[in-house]
Coordinates of C-alpha atoms and ligand atoms in Angstrom, one line a residue:
M1 CA 6.0 49.3 -2.0
R2 CA 9.1 47.3 -2.5
D3 CA 10.0 43.7 -2.7
V4 CA 11.9 42.0 0.0
A5 CA 13.4 39.7 -2.6
A6 CA 15.0 42.8 -4.2
Q7 CA 16.9 43.7 -1.0
P8 CA 20.6 43.3 -0.9
A9 CA 21.8 40.2 0.9
I10 CA 23.1 42.1 3.9
T11 CA 23.4 39.2 6.2
P12 CA 24.1 35.9 4.3
N13 CA 23.5 32.7 6.0
I14 CA 26.9 31.6 7.2
E15 CA 28.6 29.2 4.8
D16 CA 32.1 30.1 6.0
Y17 CA 32.2 31.3 9.6
D18 CA 35.7 32.8 9.4
S19 CA 35.2 35.0 6.4
V20 CA 31.8 36.3 7.6
Y21 CA 33.3 36.9 11.1
N22 CA 36.2 38.9 9.6
F23 CA 34.2 41.1 7.3
F24 CA 30.9 41.5 9.1
N25 CA 30.0 45.1 10.0
W26 CA 26.9 46.2 11.9
E27 CA 27.0 49.5 10.2
I28 CA 26.6 48.0 6.8
A29 CA 23.9 45.6 8.0
Y30 CA 22.1 48.6 9.5
R31 CA 22.3 50.7 6.3
G32 CA 21.1 47.6 4.4
L33 CA 17.8 47.8 6.3
N34 CA 17.6 51.5 7.1
G35 CA 18.9 52.8 3.8
L36 CA 15.8 51.5 2.1
P37 CA 12.9 53.9 1.7
S38 CA 10.9 52.7 4.7
G39 CA 10.7 56.2 6.1
N40 CA 10.4 54.6 9.5
G41 CA 13.9 54.5 10.9
L42 CA 14.4 51.2 12.5
N43 CA 11.1 50.2 14.1
M44 CA 10.9 46.5 15.3
A45 CA 7.3 46.1 14.2
Y46 CA 8.0 47.6 10.8
E47 CA 10.9 45.3 10.2
A48 CA 9.0 42.2 11.5
V49 CA 5.6 42.8 10.0
E50 CA 5.1 45.8 7.7
R51 CA 8.1 45.0 5.6
H52 CA 6.5 41.7 4.7
A53 CA 2.9 42.8 4.7
E54 CA 3.6 44.9 1.7
V55 CA 5.2 42.3 -0.5
S56 CA 4.8 38.9 -2.0
I57 CA 4.9 37.0 1.3
K58 CA 2.0 39.0 2.7
N59 CA -0.4 36.0 2.7
H60 CA 2.1 33.7 4.2
T61 CA 1.4 32.5 7.7
A62 CA 3.4 34.6 10.2
L63 CA 2.1 33.0 13.4
R64 CA 0.5 29.6 13.8
F65 CA -1.1 29.0 17.2
I66 CA -1.7 25.5 18.4
K67 CA -4.5 25.5 21.0
S68 CA -4.7 23.1 23.8
D69 CA -7.2 20.9 21.8
R70 CA -4.6 20.9 18.9
T71 CA -6.8 23.0 16.6
T72 CA -4.8 25.9 15.0
I73 CA -5.2 29.6 14.3
D74 CA -3.1 30.9 11.4
I75 CA -2.4 34.7 11.1
S76 CA -0.7 35.9 7.9
Y77 CA 1.7 38.8 7.8
A78 CA -1.0 41.0 6.2
E79 CA -3.5 40.1 9.0
L80 CA -1.0 40.7 11.7
S81 CA -0.3 44.1 10.1
R82 CA -4.0 45.0 10.3
L83 CA -4.6 43.6 13.8
S84 CA -1.5 45.3 15.3
N85 CA -2.5 48.6 13.6
Q86 CA -5.9 48.3 15.3
F87 CA -4.1 47.7 18.6
A88 CA -1.8 50.7 18.1
N89 CA -4.9 52.9 17.3
L90 CA -6.5 51.6 20.4
L91 CA -3.5 52.7 22.5
N92 CA -3.8 56.1 20.8
F93 CA -7.4 56.3 21.7
L94 CA -6.6 55.4 25.3
G95 CA -4.1 58.2 25.5
V96 CA -0.9 56.1 25.7
A97 CA 2.2 58.2 25.0
K98 CA 5.6 57.3 23.6
G99 CA 7.6 55.4 26.2
E100 CA 4.6 54.4 28.4
T101 CA 4.4 50.8 29.4
V102 CA 2.1 48.1 28.0
F103 CA 2.1 44.8 29.8
T104 CA 0.6 41.5 28.9
L105 CA -0.3 38.8 31.3
T106 CA -1.8 36.0 29.2
G107 CA -0.9 32.5 28.0
R108 CA 0.5 32.2 24.5
I109 CA -2.6 33.5 22.7
P110 CA -2.8 35.7 19.6
E111 CA -3.7 38.8 21.6
L112 CA -0.2 38.7 23.2
Y113 CA 1.5 38.9 19.9
I114 CA -0.9 41.4 18.4
A115 CA -0.3 43.6 21.5
A116 CA 3.4 43.3 21.1
F117 CA 3.5 44.6 17.6
G118 CA 0.8 47.2 18.2
T119 CA 2.8 48.5 21.2
L120 CA 6.0 48.6 19.2
K121 CA 4.3 50.5 16.4
K122 CA 3.0 53.0 18.9
L123 CA 6.5 53.4 20.4
A124 CA 5.3 52.4 23.8
L125 CA 7.4 50.0 25.9
F126 CA 6.2 46.4 25.7
C127 CA 6.6 43.9 28.6
P128 CA 5.2 40.4 28.5
L129 CA 4.7 38.6 31.9
F130 CA 4.4 34.8 32.5
S131 CA 0.7 34.1 33.1
V132 CA 1.6 31.7 35.9
F133 CA 3.1 34.3 38.1
G134 CA 1.3 34.8 41.4
P135 CA -0.1 38.2 42.4
E136 CA 3.0 39.5 44.2
P137 CA 5.5 38.9 41.3
I138 CA 2.9 40.5 39.0
Y139 CA 2.5 43.5 41.3
Q140 CA 6.3 43.9 41.6
R141 CA 6.8 44.0 37.9
L142 CA 3.7 46.1 37.0
S143 CA 4.7 48.7 39.6
R144 CA 8.4 48.7 38.8
G145 CA 7.5 49.1 35.1
N146 CA 4.9 51.8 35.9
A147 CA 2.3 49.9 33.9
K148 CA -0.2 52.1 32.1
I149 CA -2.0 49.3 30.2
L150 CA -2.4 45.6 31.0
V151 CA -3.7 43.0 28.5
T152 CA -5.0 40.0 30.3
T153 CA -7.9 37.4 30.5
L154 CA -11.0 37.6 32.6
D155 CA -9.8 34.8 34.8
L156 CA -6.4 36.2 35.4
F157 CA -7.9 39.7 36.0
T158 CA -10.4 38.4 38.6
T159 CA -8.0 36.0 40.4
K160 CA -4.7 37.9 40.3
V161 CA -5.0 41.5 39.2
K162 CA -8.1 42.8 40.8
P163 CA -6.7 42.6 44.4
L164 CA -3.7 44.7 43.3
L165 CA -5.5 47.6 41.7
D166 CA -5.4 49.9 44.7
R167 CA -1.6 49.6 44.6
L168 CA -1.3 50.4 40.9
P169 CA -2.3 54.0 40.5
A170 CA -0.6 54.4 37.1
L171 CA -2.6 51.7 35.5
S172 CA -5.2 53.4 33.4
H173 CA -6.8 50.4 31.6
V174 CA -7.0 46.7 31.7
L175 CA -7.8 45.2 28.3
I176 CA -9.6 41.9 28.8
T177 CA -9.2 39.5 25.9
D178 CA -12.3 37.3 26.5
I179 CA -15.2 39.6 27.4
E180 CA -17.7 41.2 24.9
K181 CA -18.6 44.2 27.0
D182 CA -16.6 46.6 29.3
I183 CA -16.8 45.8 33.0
D184 CA -16.2 49.4 34.0
D185 CA -14.1 52.4 33.0
L186 CA -10.9 50.5 33.9
A187 CA -11.5 46.9 32.8
I188 CA -12.6 47.0 29.2
S189 CA -13.3 44.6 26.4
L190 CA -10.3 44.2 24.0
P191 CA -12.4 42.6 21.2
L192 CA -15.0 45.3 21.4
R193 CA -12.4 48.1 21.4
M194 CA -10.4 46.5 18.6
S195 CA -13.5 46.2 16.4
K196 CA -13.9 49.9 16.7
A197 CA -10.3 50.8 15.9
S198 CA -9.1 51.5 12.4
S199 CA -6.8 49.0 10.7
A200 CA -4.6 51.7 9.2
F201 CA -1.8 53.1 11.2
T202 CA 1.3 55.1 10.3
I203 CA 4.3 54.2 12.4
P204 CA 5.9 57.3 13.8
D205 CA 9.6 58.0 12.9
T206 CA 11.5 55.6 15.1
K207 CA 15.1 56.0 16.2
P208 CA 17.2 52.9 16.8
T209 CA 17.7 54.2 20.3
D210 CA 14.0 54.5 21.1
D211 CA 12.8 52.1 23.9
A212 CA 11.0 49.0 22.7
L213 CA 11.0 46.1 25.2
L214 CA 11.3 45.7 28.9
H215 CA 12.4 42.3 30.1
F216 CA 12.9 41.0 33.6
T217 CA 15.8 38.6 34.0
S218 CA 15.2 35.0 35.1
G219 CA 16.0 35.7 38.8
T220 CA 18.5 32.9 38.9
T221 CA 21.0 34.8 41.0
G222 CA 18.7 37.1 42.9
M223 CA 15.9 39.6 42.4
P224 CA 15.0 39.9 38.7
K225 CA 16.4 43.0 37.0
G226 CA 14.4 44.9 34.4
A227 CA 16.5 45.2 31.2
V228 CA 15.4 47.8 28.7
H229 CA 15.9 47.2 25.0
V230 CA 15.7 49.5 22.1
H231 CA 14.2 49.3 18.6
G232 CA 17.7 49.0 17.0
A233 CA 18.0 45.5 18.7
V234 CA 16.0 44.2 15.7
L235 CA 19.2 44.2 13.8
T236 CA 20.6 41.5 16.1
H237 CA 17.3 39.5 15.7
L238 CA 17.6 39.7 11.9
V239 CA 21.3 38.8 11.8
T240 CA 21.2 36.0 14.3
G241 CA 18.1 34.6 12.6
K242 CA 20.0 34.2 9.4
Q243 CA 23.4 33.2 10.8
V244 CA 22.5 31.0 13.7
L245 CA 18.9 29.9 13.2
D246 CA 19.6 29.5 9.5
F247 CA 16.2 30.8 8.5
H248 CA 15.3 30.3 4.8
P249 CA 12.1 31.2 3.0
G250 CA 9.4 28.6 3.7
D251 CA 10.9 27.5 7.0
I252 CA 8.5 26.4 9.8
Y253 CA 10.1 27.3 13.0
W254 CA 9.2 26.5 16.6
C255 CA 10.6 28.2 19.7
T256 CA 9.2 26.5 22.8
A257 CA 9.9 29.5 25.2
D258 CA 7.2 31.7 26.6
P259 CA 7.6 35.4 25.9
G260 CA 7.7 35.9 29.6
W261 CA 11.3 34.8 29.2
V262 CA 13.4 36.9 26.8
T263 CA 14.0 33.9 24.5
G264 CA 10.2 33.7 23.8
T265 CA 10.2 37.4 22.7
S266 CA 13.5 37.8 20.8
Y267 CA 13.2 34.4 19.2
G268 CA 9.5 33.6 19.7
I269 CA 8.2 36.8 18.3
I270 CA 10.7 39.1 16.6
S271 CA 13.5 37.2 14.9
P272 CA 11.4 34.7 13.0
L273 CA 9.1 37.4 11.6
V274 CA 11.9 39.8 10.7
N275 CA 13.2 36.9 8.7
G276 CA 9.9 36.1 7.1
V277 CA 9.4 32.6 8.3
T278 CA 6.4 30.9 9.9
S279 CA 6.5 30.7 13.7
I280 CA 4.7 28.0 15.6
I281 CA 3.3 28.8 19.0
D282 CA 2.0 26.0 21.2
E283 CA -0.3 27.1 24.0
E284 CA 0.4 24.1 26.1
E285 CA 3.3 23.4 28.4
F286 CA 5.8 20.5 28.0
D287 CA 4.5 17.1 27.1
A288 CA 6.9 14.8 25.3
T289 CA 4.4 13.1 23.0
R290 CA 2.6 16.3 22.2
W291 CA 6.0 18.0 21.4
Y292 CA 7.0 15.2 19.0
S293 CA 3.6 15.4 17.4
V294 CA 3.9 19.1 16.9
L295 CA 7.3 18.6 15.2
E296 CA 5.7 16.0 12.9
E297 CA 2.3 17.5 12.2
H298 CA 3.6 21.0 11.5
K299 CA 6.6 19.9 9.6
V300 CA 8.9 21.9 11.8
S301 CA 12.3 22.5 10.2
I302 CA 14.0 24.5 13.0
W303 CA 13.4 23.9 16.6
Y304 CA 14.7 26.2 19.4
T305 CA 14.4 24.8 22.9
A306 CA 16.3 24.6 26.2
P307 CA 18.4 22.0 27.9
T308 CA 15.8 21.3 30.6
A309 CA 13.3 20.2 27.9
I310 CA 16.0 18.1 26.2
R311 CA 16.8 16.4 29.5
R312 CA 13.1 15.6 30.0
L313 CA 12.9 14.1 26.6
M314 CA 16.1 12.0 27.3
R315 CA 14.4 10.6 30.4
M316 CA 11.3 9.3 28.4
N317 CA 11.2 5.9 26.9
I318 CA 10.4 7.2 23.4
E319 CA 12.4 6.7 20.2
P320 CA 11.2 9.8 18.3
K321 CA 12.5 8.8 14.9
K322 CA 10.8 5.4 15.1
Q323 CA 7.5 6.7 16.3
F324 CA 7.2 10.1 14.5
N325 CA 8.0 11.3 11.1
L326 CA 10.6 14.0 11.7
E327 CA 11.9 14.2 8.2
H328 CA 11.5 18.0 8.0
L329 CA 13.6 18.7 11.0
R330 CA 16.9 20.3 9.9
M331 CA 18.3 21.7 13.1
I332 CA 17.8 21.9 16.9
L333 CA 19.1 24.8 19.0
S334 CA 19.4 25.2 22.7
V335 CA 19.8 28.0 25.1
G336 CA 19.5 29.1 28.7
E337 CA 21.7 26.6 30.6
P338 CA 24.7 24.6 29.6
L339 CA 23.9 21.8 27.1
H340 CA 26.2 19.1 28.5
A341 CA 28.1 16.9 26.1
D342 CA 26.0 13.9 26.9
A343 CA 22.8 15.8 25.8
V344 CA 24.4 17.0 22.6
K345 CA 25.4 13.4 21.8
W346 CA 22.0 12.1 22.6
C347 CA 20.3 14.6 20.3
Q348 CA 22.8 13.9 17.5
K349 CA 22.1 10.2 17.7
T350 CA 18.4 10.5 18.3
F351 CA 17.4 13.1 15.7
E352 CA 20.4 12.8 13.3
V353 CA 20.5 16.6 12.8
P354 CA 22.9 19.3 14.1
V355 CA 22.3 20.4 17.6
L356 CA 23.6 23.9 18.3
D357 CA 24.0 25.3 21.8
N358 CA 24.2 29.0 22.0
W359 CA 24.7 31.5 24.8
W360 CA 23.2 34.9 25.5
Q361 CA 21.4 36.8 28.3
T362 CA 18.4 39.0 28.8
E363 CA 20.9 41.9 28.8
T364 CA 22.4 41.0 25.4
G365 CA 18.9 40.9 23.8
G366 CA 20.0 38.3 21.3
I367 CA 22.4 35.4 20.6
M368 CA 26.1 36.4 21.2
I369 CA 28.0 33.1 21.1
S370 CA 26.9 30.1 19.2
N371 CA 27.7 26.9 17.4
F372 CA 27.1 27.4 13.7
R373 CA 26.1 25.0 11.0
S374 CA 29.3 25.8 9.2
L375 CA 31.5 24.8 12.2
P376 CA 32.2 21.4 13.6
V377 CA 30.3 21.2 16.9
R378 CA 32.4 20.6 20.0
P379 CA 29.9 18.9 22.4
G380 CA 29.7 20.9 25.6
S381 CA 31.0 24.1 24.1
M382 CA 28.8 27.2 23.6
G383 CA 30.5 27.8 20.2
K384 CA 32.1 31.0 18.8
P385 CA 31.1 34.7 18.9
L386 CA 28.6 35.9 16.4
P387 CA 30.1 37.9 13.5
G388 CA 30.0 41.5 14.8
V389 CA 30.4 40.5 18.4
K390 CA 33.7 40.6 20.2
A391 CA 34.0 38.4 23.2
A392 CA 36.9 37.8 25.5
I393 CA 38.0 36.3 28.7
A394 CA 39.2 38.7 31.3
A395 CA 40.5 39.2 34.8
V396 CA 38.2 41.8 36.5
T397 CA 38.5 43.8 39.6
E398 CA 36.3 46.5 41.1
S399 CA 37.8 49.1 38.8
S400 CA 39.9 47.4 36.2
I401 CA 39.9 44.8 33.5
Q402 CA 42.7 42.8 31.9
I403 CA 42.0 40.7 28.8
I404 CA 43.5 37.2 29.0
K405 CA 44.9 36.3 25.6
E406 CA 46.3 32.9 26.6
P407 CA 43.9 30.1 25.6
D408 CA 42.1 27.8 28.1
K409 CA 42.4 30.2 31.0
E410 CA 39.2 30.6 33.1
G411 CA 38.0 34.1 33.6
H412 CA 35.1 36.5 33.3
L413 CA 33.2 36.4 30.0
V414 CA 33.1 39.9 28.6
L415 CA 31.7 41.5 25.4
K416 CA 32.8 44.6 23.7
R417 CA 30.1 47.3 23.6
G418 CA 28.5 48.1 20.3
W419 CA 26.2 45.2 19.3
P420 CA 22.7 46.6 18.5
S421 CA 20.7 44.7 21.1
M422 CA 22.8 45.7 24.1
F423 CA 20.4 46.6 26.9
K424 CA 20.0 50.3 27.5
T425 CA 19.7 50.2 31.2
Y426 CA 18.3 48.3 34.2
L427 CA 15.0 49.9 35.0
H428 CA 15.5 52.3 38.0
E429 CA 19.0 50.9 38.5
D430 CA 21.3 53.0 36.5
E431 CA 24.1 52.5 39.0
R432 CA 23.9 48.8 38.8
Y433 CA 24.0 49.2 35.0
A434 CA 27.1 51.3 35.2
K435 CA 28.8 48.6 37.3
C436 CA 28.3 46.1 34.5
F437 CA 30.9 47.9 32.4
R438 CA 34.7 48.4 32.5
G439 CA 35.4 50.9 29.8
E440 CA 34.5 49.4 26.5
W441 CA 33.7 46.0 28.0
Y442 CA 30.4 44.6 29.3
L443 CA 30.8 42.1 32.2
T444 CA 28.3 39.3 31.7
G445 CA 28.6 37.8 35.2
D446 CA 29.5 34.4 33.7
L447 CA 32.8 32.7 33.8
A448 CA 34.1 30.9 30.8
R449 CA 37.3 29.8 29.0
C450 CA 38.2 30.1 25.3
D451 CA 40.2 27.3 23.7
A452 CA 43.0 27.8 21.2
D453 CA 40.5 27.5 18.2
G454 CA 38.2 30.2 19.6
Y455 CA 35.4 28.0 21.0
Y456 CA 34.0 29.2 24.3
W457 CA 33.3 26.9 27.2
F458 CA 30.9 27.8 30.0
V459 CA 32.4 27.5 33.5
G460 CA 29.6 28.9 35.7
R461 CA 28.1 32.1 37.0
A462 CA 30.5 34.2 39.0
D463 CA 28.0 34.0 41.9
D464 CA 28.0 30.2 41.9
I465 CA 31.7 29.6 41.9
I466 CA 32.8 27.4 44.7
K467 CA 36.1 28.1 46.5
T468 CA 37.4 24.9 48.0
S469 CA 40.9 24.3 49.4
G470 CA 42.3 27.2 47.3
H471 CA 40.6 25.9 44.1
M472 CA 37.9 27.8 42.2
V473 CA 35.4 25.2 41.1
G474 CA 32.7 25.9 38.5
P475 CA 29.5 23.9 39.1
F476 CA 29.1 23.1 35.4
E477 CA 32.2 21.0 35.3
V478 CA 31.2 19.0 38.3
E479 CA 27.6 18.6 37.2
S480 CA 28.7 17.5 33.7
S481 CA 30.9 14.7 35.1
L482 CA 28.2 13.6 37.6
M483 CA 25.8 13.3 34.7
E484 CA 28.1 10.9 32.9
H485 CA 27.4 8.3 35.7
W486 CA 24.9 5.8 34.4
A487 CA 22.4 6.4 37.3
V488 CA 22.4 10.2 37.3
S489 CA 19.6 12.0 35.5
E490 CA 20.3 15.6 36.8
A491 CA 22.8 17.2 39.1
A492 CA 23.3 20.5 40.8
V493 CA 26.2 21.5 43.0
I494 CA 26.8 24.2 45.5
G495 CA 29.5 25.3 47.9
K496 CA 28.8 24.6 51.5
P497 CA 30.8 26.6 54.0
D498 CA 33.5 24.6 55.8
P499 CA 35.8 25.9 58.5
L500 CA 38.8 24.0 57.2
I501 CA 38.7 24.3 53.4
G502 CA 36.5 27.3 52.8
E503 CA 33.7 25.4 51.1
I504 CA 33.0 21.8 50.3
V505 CA 31.4 20.8 47.0
K506 CA 28.0 19.4 47.7
A507 CA 25.9 17.7 45.0
F508 CA 22.1 17.3 44.7
I509 CA 21.3 14.4 42.4
V510 CA 18.1 13.2 40.7
L511 CA 18.4 9.5 39.7
K512 CA 17.2 8.0 36.5
S513 CA 13.7 6.5 37.0
G514 CA 13.8 2.9 38.2
T515 CA 17.2 3.3 40.0
T516 CA 17.2 2.1 43.6
I517 CA 18.8 4.5 46.1
N518 CA 21.3 3.0 48.5
E519 CA 24.5 4.1 50.2
N520 CA 26.6 2.0 47.8
L521 CA 25.2 3.9 44.8
K522 CA 26.1 7.2 46.4
L523 CA 29.7 6.0 47.1
D524 CA 29.9 4.8 43.5
I525 CA 28.8 8.2 42.2
M526 CA 31.4 9.9 44.4
A527 CA 34.1 7.5 43.3
H528 CA 33.2 8.2 39.6
A529 CA 33.4 11.9 40.3
R530 CA 36.8 11.6 42.0
K531 CA 38.2 9.6 39.2
K532 CA 37.0 12.2 36.6
L533 CA 37.7 15.4 38.6
G534 CA 40.3 14.6 41.2
A535 CA 39.6 14.5 45.0
A536 CA 39.9 18.3 45.5
V537 CA 37.0 19.1 43.1
A538 CA 34.7 16.1 43.4
P539 CA 31.7 16.4 45.7
K540 CA 32.3 15.5 49.3
E541 CA 28.6 15.3 50.0
I542 CA 25.7 14.0 47.9
S543 CA 22.0 14.2 48.5
I544 CA 19.6 12.3 46.4
V545 CA 16.5 14.4 45.7
A546 CA 13.3 14.0 43.7
S547 CA 13.8 17.2 41.7
I548 CA 16.0 20.2 41.5
P549 CA 14.5 23.7 41.9
K550 CA 14.5 25.5 38.6
T551 CA 13.3 28.8 37.2
R552 CA 10.5 28.8 34.7
S553 CA 13.1 29.1 32.0
G554 CA 14.7 26.0 33.2
K555 CA 17.7 27.3 35.1
I556 CA 19.0 25.6 38.2
L557 CA 18.4 27.8 41.3
R558 CA 21.6 27.0 43.1
R559 CA 21.1 30.0 45.4
L560 CA 17.8 28.3 46.6
L561 CA 19.5 25.0 47.2
K562 CA 22.2 26.8 49.2
A563 CA 19.7 28.8 51.2
R564 CA 17.8 25.7 52.1
E565 CA 21.0 23.8 52.9
L566 CA 22.1 26.6 55.3
G567 CA 18.7 27.4 56.7
L568 CA 18.8 30.9 55.3
P569 CA 15.9 33.0 53.9
E570 CA 15.0 31.7 50.4
G571 CA 15.0 35.1 48.7
D572 CA 12.9 36.0 45.6
L573 CA 11.1 33.0 44.3
S574 CA 8.8 34.6 41.8
T575 CA 10.3 32.7 38.9
L576 CA 10.5 29.3 40.6
E577 CA 8.9 26.5 38.6
P578 CA 6.5 24.5 40.8
S579 CA 7.9 21.0 41.1
Ligands
ATP1 P1 19.4 36.7 36.8 O1 20.3 37.6 35.9 O2 18.2 37.3 37.3 O3 20.2 35.9 37.8 P2 19.5 34.8 34.6 O4 21.0 35.3 34.4 O5 19.4 33.3 34.6 O6 18.9 35.5 35.8 P3 18.8 35.1 31.8 O7 19.2 36.4 31.3 O8 17.5 34.5 31.4 O9 18.6 35.3 33.4 O10 19.9 34.1 31.6 C1 21.1 34.3 31.1 C2 22.1 33.4 31.7 O11 21.8 32.0 31.4 C3 23.5 33.6 31.2 O12 24.2 34.6 31.9 C4 24.1 32.2 31.6 O13 24.5 32.1 32.9 C5 23.0 31.2 31.3 N1 23.1 30.7 30.0 C6 22.4 31.1 28.9 N2 22.7 30.3 27.8 C7 23.7 29.4 28.2 C8 24.4 28.4 27.6 N3 24.3 28.1 26.3 N4 25.3 27.7 28.3 C9 25.5 28.0 29.6 N5 24.8 29.0 30.3 C10 23.9 29.7 29.6
MG2 MG1 21.8 37.2 34.6

């Protein structure tokens, strides 16, 4: 037994970015956690749940679930410890071995979160899937991940999983959350089995390099890749929780992402609990009024969401501060896509709190570049690297890398190996993994620039870069300027092959509601873009569309727009959000 309060302040909340950046050291942060007499190495579930279940905050709410009908279920740290112990014992009983895979396919219900921590305690590999996936994407992921156990609901089992069983020979049990009795030897009742399992469990010794999580990427640029993460990643979740999300005791925090997307796990499950705050989980999908009510009713202080949601809020005719009491809200954070300057400004004006964009990927496991409370926000910038993270802009070839020191030059965004949540591999794709590195540097696949003060600015994904008349054009820049036009609500641009100039910039635009479409408006938008960007970079073609195809995590699927434009096969659409 030891008191969290007695631990050394290994990762202070950032008051002075520069001094923390200069002196931060992962090794010291690691020893701060691991040097304590936990006897459990660095197990994610230990750090997130057990560490708190033993001390004064054990009766604090760890997870608060808001059900569709707005009723709530609160689970304290101590209860979560017992429940996840039962789940770990159940895995033992079912013969699950270290490193075998446990999947969930459910909505955001307590069982998902209990399974996550139980699996981590058991040292099996945890992989949450979006419940809205169709049977084929589910099959693809379960088979690639060699699923041994699947936790799901009766409805999802019957409609989506049952037809796949013949093709999933490694699947030994399906644990169904909402039946009282087993169906057969394979499909068994989770509540029944949990009730028989002991609530005491000793976490085996865990090495920071032991596998913990499997996460499929969003599939924005192609077939989703399975990134494997290790238990040591929890250190990033701890540190970013303090330094970026600014967690303080008593905070009520809400991450709107589903755990099927890495944000919903790293920052919807692990980070808030490692930092001992209360995490809100809403079972429902986006609804502006409901979201504002959640912020008000649950006194949310820190809110982590995505640009796609912010844009949807911007489109509504709601003045949140007038209609809702948001006095507890201290900070908004955004990730997943660029948060264009207009959205930053709208948030600042509307909520009157800091709005911090941050950048990271499934592969990085946690936030790598961010705006910080202690730094002035530059609207449109992703911010600065996290203390302990070395980022750079580089010129990259098949075999070499050259770091560009000069400010404001565009190039590949690269990170120096060595942060704790760096992915361990791509599942079954070691060669592809190896190709992501040039010596000490990890290539993110994104292009960016760094200004003279060290702020990073997103340019685009290397795959989306448009080559027009000898210019390299990043979609972000063009989309940002289009969105500054009064009539434009959303924009996505692609390169369309052209025999004369390589590619032309083509834009797809969603107009603000109530705007009438006519040729003059298109010409006006083009003229606006030309004025802002110059004739070479401005779109030469514009299509007005009702919606822009996006992934479930809110990312623009430019490859799909391009395939449709060119009449090519549409590729993997497993993560496409239905419009
Ligand atoms: P795939 O790798 O399958 O194509 P994906 O890259 O979209 O999918 P994720 O790992 O979910 O999958 O997303 C990470 C990417 O999202 C980053 O590489 C970057 O392109 C984009 N991104 C994340 N945060 C930001 C941000 N703050 N600003 C701009 N882009 C961002
Ligand atoms: Mg990616």
